Tab-separated table of C-alpha atoms and ligand atoms in Angstrom:
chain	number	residue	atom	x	y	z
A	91	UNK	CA	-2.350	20.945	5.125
A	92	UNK	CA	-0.343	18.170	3.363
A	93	UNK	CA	0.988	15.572	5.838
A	94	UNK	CA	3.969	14.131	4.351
A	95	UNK	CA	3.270	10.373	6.160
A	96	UNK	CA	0.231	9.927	3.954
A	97	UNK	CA	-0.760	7.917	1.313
A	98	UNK	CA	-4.317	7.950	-0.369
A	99	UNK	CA	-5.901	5.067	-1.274
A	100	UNK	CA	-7.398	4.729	-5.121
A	101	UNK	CA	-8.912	1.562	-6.108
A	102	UNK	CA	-9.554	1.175	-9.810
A	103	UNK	CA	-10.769	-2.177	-9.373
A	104	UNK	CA	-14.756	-3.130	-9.431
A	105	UNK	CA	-14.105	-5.607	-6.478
A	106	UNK	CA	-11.617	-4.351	-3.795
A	107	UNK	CA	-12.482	-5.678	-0.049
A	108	UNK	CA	-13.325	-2.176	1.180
A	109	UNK	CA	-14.167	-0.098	-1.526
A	110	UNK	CA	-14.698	-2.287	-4.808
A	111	UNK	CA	-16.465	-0.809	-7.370
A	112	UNK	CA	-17.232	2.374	-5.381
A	113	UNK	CA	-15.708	4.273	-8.595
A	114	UNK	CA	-18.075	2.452	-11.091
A	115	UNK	CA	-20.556	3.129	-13.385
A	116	UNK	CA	-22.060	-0.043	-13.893
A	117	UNK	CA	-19.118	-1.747	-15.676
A	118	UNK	CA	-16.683	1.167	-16.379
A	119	UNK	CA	-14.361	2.829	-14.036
A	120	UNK	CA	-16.097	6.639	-13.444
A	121	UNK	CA	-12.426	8.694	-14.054
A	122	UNK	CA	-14.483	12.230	-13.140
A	123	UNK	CA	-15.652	10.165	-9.592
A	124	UNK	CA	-12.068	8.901	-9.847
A	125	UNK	CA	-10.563	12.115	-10.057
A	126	UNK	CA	-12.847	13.963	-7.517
A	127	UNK	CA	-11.872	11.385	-4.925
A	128	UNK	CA	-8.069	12.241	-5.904
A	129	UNK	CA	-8.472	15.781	-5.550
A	130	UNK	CA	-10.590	15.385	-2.641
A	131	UNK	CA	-7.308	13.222	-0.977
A	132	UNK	CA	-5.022	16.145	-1.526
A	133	UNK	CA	-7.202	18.341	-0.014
A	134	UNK	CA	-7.716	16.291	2.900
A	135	UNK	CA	-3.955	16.015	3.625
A	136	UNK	CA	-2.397	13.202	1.353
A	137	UNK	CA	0.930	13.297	-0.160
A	138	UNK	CA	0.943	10.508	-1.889
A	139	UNK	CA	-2.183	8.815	-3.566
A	140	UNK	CA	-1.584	5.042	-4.455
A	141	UNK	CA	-3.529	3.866	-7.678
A	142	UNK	CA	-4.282	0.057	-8.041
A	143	UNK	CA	-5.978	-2.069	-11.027
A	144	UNK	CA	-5.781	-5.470	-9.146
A	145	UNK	CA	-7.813	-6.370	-6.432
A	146	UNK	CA	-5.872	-8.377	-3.739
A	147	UNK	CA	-8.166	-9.601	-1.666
A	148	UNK	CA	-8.672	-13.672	-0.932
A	149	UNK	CA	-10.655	-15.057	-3.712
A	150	UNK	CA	-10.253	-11.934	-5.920
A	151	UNK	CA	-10.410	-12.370	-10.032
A	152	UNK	CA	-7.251	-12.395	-11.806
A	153	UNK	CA	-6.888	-9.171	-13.822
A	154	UNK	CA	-5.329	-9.113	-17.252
A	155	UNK	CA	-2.637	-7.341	-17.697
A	156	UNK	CA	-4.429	-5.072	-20.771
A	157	UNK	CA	-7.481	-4.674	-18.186
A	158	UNK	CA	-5.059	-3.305	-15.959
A	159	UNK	CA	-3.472	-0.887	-18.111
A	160	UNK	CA	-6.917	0.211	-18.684
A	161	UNK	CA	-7.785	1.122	-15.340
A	162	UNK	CA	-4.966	2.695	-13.809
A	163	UNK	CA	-3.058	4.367	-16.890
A	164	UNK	CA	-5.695	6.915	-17.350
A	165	UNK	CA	-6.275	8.192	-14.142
A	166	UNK	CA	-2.400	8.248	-12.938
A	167	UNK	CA	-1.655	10.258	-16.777
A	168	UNK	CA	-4.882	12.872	-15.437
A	169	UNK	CA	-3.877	13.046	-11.383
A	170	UNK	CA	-0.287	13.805	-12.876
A	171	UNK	CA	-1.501	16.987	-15.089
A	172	UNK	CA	-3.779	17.742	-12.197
A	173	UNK	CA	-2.902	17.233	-9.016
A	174	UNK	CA	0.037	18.165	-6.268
A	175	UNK	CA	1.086	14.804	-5.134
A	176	UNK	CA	2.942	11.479	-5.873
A	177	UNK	CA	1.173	9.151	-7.578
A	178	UNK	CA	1.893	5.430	-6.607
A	179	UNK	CA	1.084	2.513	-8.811
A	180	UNK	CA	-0.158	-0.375	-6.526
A	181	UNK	CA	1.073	-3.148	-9.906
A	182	UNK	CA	3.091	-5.838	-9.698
A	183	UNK	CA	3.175	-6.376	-13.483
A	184	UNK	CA	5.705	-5.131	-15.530
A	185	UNK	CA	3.873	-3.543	-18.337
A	186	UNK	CA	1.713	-1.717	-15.861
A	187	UNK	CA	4.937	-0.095	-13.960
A	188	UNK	CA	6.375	1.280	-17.651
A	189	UNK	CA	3.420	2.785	-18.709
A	190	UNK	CA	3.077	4.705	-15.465
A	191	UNK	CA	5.867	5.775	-15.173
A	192	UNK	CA	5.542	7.454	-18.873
A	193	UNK	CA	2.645	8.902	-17.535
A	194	UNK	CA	4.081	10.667	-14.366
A	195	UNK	CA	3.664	7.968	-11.512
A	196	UNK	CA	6.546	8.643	-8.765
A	197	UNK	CA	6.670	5.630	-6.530
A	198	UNK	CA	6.492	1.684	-7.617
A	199	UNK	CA	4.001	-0.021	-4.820
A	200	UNK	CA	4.373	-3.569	-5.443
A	201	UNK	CA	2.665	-6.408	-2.792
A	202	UNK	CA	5.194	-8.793	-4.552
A	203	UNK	CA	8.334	-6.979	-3.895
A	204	UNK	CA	9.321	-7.455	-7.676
A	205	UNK	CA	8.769	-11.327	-7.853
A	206	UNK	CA	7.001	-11.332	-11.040
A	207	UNK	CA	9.177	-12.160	-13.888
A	208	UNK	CA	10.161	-8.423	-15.819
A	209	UNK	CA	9.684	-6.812	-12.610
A	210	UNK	CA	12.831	-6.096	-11.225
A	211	UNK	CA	14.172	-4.900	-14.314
A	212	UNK	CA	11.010	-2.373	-15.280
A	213	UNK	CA	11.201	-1.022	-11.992
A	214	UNK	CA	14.928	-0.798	-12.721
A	215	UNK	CA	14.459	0.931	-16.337
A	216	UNK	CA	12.139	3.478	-14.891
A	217	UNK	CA	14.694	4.803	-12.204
A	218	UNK	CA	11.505	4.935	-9.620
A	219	UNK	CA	11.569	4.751	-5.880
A	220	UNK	CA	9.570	1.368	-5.088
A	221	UNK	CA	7.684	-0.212	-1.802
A	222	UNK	CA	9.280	-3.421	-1.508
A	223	UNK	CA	5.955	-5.345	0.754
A	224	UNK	CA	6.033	-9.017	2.132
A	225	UNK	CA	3.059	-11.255	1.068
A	226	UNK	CA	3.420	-15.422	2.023
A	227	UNK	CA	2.011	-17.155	-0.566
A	228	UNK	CA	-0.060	-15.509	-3.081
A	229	UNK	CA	-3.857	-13.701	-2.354
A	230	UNK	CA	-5.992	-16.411	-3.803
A	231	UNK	CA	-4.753	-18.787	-0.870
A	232	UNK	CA	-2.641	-16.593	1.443
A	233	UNK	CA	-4.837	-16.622	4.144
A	234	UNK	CA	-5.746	-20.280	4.422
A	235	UNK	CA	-3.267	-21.912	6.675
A	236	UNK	CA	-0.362	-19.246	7.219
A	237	UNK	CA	2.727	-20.277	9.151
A	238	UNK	CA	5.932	-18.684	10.612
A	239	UNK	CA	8.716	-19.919	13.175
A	240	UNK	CA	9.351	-16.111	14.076
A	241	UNK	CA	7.716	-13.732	11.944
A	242	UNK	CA	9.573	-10.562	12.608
A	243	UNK	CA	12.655	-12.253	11.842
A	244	UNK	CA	11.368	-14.001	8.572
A	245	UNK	CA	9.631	-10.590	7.027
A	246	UNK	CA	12.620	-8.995	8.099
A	247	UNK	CA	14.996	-11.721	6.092
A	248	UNK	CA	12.660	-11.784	3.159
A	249	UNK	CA	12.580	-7.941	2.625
A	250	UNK	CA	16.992	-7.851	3.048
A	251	UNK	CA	16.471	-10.642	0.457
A	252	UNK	CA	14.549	-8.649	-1.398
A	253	UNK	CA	16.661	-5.402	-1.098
A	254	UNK	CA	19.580	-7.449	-2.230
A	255	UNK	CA	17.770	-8.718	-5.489
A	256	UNK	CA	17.248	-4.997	-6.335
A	257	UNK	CA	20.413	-3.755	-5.203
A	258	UNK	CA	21.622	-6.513	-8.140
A	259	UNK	CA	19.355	-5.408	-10.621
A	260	UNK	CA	20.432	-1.613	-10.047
A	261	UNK	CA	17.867	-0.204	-8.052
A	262	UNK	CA	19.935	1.554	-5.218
A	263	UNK	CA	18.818	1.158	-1.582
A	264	UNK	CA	18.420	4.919	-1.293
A	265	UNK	CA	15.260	4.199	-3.510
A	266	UNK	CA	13.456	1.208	-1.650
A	267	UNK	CA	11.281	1.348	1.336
A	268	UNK	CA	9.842	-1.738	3.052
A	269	UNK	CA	6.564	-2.449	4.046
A	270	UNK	CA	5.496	-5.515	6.386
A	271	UNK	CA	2.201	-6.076	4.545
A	272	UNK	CA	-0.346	-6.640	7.425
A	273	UNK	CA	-2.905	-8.836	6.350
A	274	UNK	CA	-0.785	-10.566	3.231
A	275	UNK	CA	-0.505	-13.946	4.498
A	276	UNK	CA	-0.980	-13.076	8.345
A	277	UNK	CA	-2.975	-14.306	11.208
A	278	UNK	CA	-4.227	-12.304	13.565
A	279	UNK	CA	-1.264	-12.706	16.222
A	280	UNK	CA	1.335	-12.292	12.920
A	281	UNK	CA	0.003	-9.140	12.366
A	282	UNK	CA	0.140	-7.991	16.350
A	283	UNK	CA	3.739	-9.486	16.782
A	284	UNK	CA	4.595	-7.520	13.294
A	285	UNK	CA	3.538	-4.461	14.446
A	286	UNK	CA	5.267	-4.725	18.165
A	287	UNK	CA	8.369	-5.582	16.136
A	288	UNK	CA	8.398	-2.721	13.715
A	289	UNK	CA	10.935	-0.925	15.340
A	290	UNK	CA	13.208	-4.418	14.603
A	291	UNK	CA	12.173	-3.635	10.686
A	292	UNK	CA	13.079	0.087	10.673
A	293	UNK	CA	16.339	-1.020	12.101
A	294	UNK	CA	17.087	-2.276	8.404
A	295	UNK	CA	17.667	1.830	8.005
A	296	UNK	CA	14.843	2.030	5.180
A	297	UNK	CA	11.721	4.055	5.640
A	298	UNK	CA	8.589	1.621	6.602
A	299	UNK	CA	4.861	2.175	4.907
A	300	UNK	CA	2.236	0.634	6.556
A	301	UNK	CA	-1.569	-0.713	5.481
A	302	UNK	CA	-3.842	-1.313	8.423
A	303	UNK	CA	-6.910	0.675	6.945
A	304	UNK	CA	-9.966	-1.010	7.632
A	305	UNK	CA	-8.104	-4.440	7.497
A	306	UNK	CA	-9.524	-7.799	8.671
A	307	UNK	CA	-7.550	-7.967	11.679
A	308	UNK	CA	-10.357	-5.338	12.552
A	309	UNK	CA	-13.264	-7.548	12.045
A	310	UNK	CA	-11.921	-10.417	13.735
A	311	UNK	CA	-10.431	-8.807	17.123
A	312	UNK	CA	-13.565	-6.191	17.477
A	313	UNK	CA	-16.168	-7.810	15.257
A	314	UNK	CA	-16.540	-4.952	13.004
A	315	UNK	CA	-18.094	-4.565	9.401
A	316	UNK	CA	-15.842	-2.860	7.229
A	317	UNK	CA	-17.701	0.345	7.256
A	318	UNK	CA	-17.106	0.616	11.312
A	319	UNK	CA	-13.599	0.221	11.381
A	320	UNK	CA	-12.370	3.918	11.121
A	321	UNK	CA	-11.957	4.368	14.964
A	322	UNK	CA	-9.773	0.842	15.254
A	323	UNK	CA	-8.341	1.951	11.970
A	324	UNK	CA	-6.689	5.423	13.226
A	325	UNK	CA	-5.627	3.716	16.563
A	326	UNK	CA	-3.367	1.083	14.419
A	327	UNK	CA	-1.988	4.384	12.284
A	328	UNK	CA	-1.200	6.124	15.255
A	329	UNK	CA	0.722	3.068	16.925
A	330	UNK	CA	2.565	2.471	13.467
A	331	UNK	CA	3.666	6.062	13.080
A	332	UNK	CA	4.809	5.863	16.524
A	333	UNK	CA	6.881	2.411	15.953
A	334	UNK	CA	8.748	3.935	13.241
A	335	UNK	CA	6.192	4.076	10.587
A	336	UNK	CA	7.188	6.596	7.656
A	337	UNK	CA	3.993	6.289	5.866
A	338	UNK	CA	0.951	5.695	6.397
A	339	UNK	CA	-1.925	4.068	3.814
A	340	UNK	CA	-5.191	4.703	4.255
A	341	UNK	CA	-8.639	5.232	2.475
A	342	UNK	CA	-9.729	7.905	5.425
A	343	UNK	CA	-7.213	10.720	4.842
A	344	UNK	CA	-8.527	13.450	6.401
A	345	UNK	CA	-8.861	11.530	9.776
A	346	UNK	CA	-5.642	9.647	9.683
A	347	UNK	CA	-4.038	12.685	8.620
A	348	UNK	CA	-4.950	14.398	11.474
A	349	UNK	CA	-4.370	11.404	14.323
A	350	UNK	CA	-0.533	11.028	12.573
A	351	UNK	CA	0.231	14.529	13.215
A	352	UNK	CA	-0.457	13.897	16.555
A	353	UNK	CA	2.729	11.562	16.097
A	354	UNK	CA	4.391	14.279	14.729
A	355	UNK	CA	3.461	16.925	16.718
A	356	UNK	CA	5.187	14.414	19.780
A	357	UNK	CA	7.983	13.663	17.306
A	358	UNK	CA	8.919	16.937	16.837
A	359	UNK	CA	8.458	18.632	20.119
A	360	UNK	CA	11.117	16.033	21.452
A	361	UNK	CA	13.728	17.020	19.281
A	362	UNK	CA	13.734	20.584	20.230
B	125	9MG	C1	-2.036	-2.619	-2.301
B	125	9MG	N1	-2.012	-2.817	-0.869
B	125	9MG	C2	-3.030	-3.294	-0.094
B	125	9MG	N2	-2.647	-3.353	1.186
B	125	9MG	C3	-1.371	-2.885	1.220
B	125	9MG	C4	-0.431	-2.699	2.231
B	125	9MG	O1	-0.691	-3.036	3.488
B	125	9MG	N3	0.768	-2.205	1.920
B	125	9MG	C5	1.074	-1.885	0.633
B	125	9MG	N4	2.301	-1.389	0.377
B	125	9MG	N5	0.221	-2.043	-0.386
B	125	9MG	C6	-0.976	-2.534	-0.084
């Protein structure tokens, strides 16, 4: 069963912080593995699978924008032919958001919320819904010393600043969707005061998407490797989803899928 509230993660990239490389054959991208671990997704219960060529993580390599392309256009043209869901491009470069959108991509996913210069207007040009996500600072350095007076209020200001610069570009509202972005420039006790206040975020009317899969906030509250954070992982979902979260990202869909429809489950039972 297909739960709407999820989205499938896809990294294309050899070095990603929880799953780099895991699509690799030595130096090239695997697009069969790829693909199996698409379809695999869908079956599991994802609606949407997101599809990134640039790793994000602190200290990560900067990706041309050709090298990109070359990662993420293939797989997004074959999941499109394939596949029963909305594909996502996790890009922040113009080029990359064109091209994938040419080759069936249905939602913009950008950690820069259209900062990069040619971004707003791309994402404009290809008349796609996009995830607008707050990052202080930029990954290289984002985690070394980050600082907020109140950071509900100042991810919350950034992201109406950010709606605003798209509303100008003509992107209508009705296509955006905010995401906090846990982890982008976040301590530990950012990313616990961001997620109490995500009902204060979902009061800007747009629907919220969420990443807490396997994140580092993980490792440091519990002290747990990456590959032992699925229990603390569906726990932060569930919490999300019940805070106002719309969607969900994750790299374990079949599990998540199954602890958010909990949330709906609840959700819907109190309506009737
Ligand atoms: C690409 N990427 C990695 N983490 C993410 C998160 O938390 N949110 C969104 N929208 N994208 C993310």
């Amino acid at each position: 069963m297909s739960c709407q509230r999820i989205m499938g993660v896809i990294n294309t990239t050899p070095d990603s912080f929880s799953d780099g490389g895991t699509l690799y054959q030595g130096t090239r991208l695997d697009l069969d593995h790829a693909m199996a671990r698409a379809e695999q997704m869908v079956a599991d219960g994802a609606a949407v699978l997101d599809i990134g060529g640039e790793s994000t993580r602190p200290g990560a390599a900067p990706v041309s924008v050709q090298e990109e392309l070359d990662r993420v256009i293939p797989l997004v043209a074959k999941i499109s032919t394939e596949l029963d869901a909305v594909i996502s491009v996790d890009t922040s470069t113009p080029e990359v958001m064109r091209e994938a959108a040419g080759q069936g991509a249905g939602l913009i996913n950008d950690v820069r919320a259209l900062r990069r210069g040619g971004a707003l207007e791309a994402a404009a040009e290809t008349g796609l819904p996009v995830c607008l996500m707050h990052m202080q600072g930029e990954p290289t350095t984002m985690q070394q010393n980050p600082e907020y007076g109140d950071v509900v209020e100042e991810v919350g200001a950034f992201l109406a600043e950010r709606i605003g610069a798209c509303e100008q570009a003509g992107i209508p509202r009705e296509k955006l969707m905010l995401d906090p972005g846990f982890g982008f420039g976040k301590t530990v006790a950012h990313n616990l005061q961001l997620l109490a206040g995500l009902p204060a975020l979902a009061a800007q009317g747009l629907p919220l998407l969420v990443g807490l899969s396997r994140k580092s906030l993980i490792g440091k509250l519990l002290g747990r490797d990456i590959d032992q954070r699925l229990p603390a992982s569906l726990a932060l979902a569930v919490l999300a989803a019940e805070r106002g979260a719309s969607i969900i990202r994750t790299h374990d869909v079949a599990e998540t899928a199954d602890a958010v429809a909990m949330v709906t489950a609840l959700e819907e039972f109190g309506e009737q």
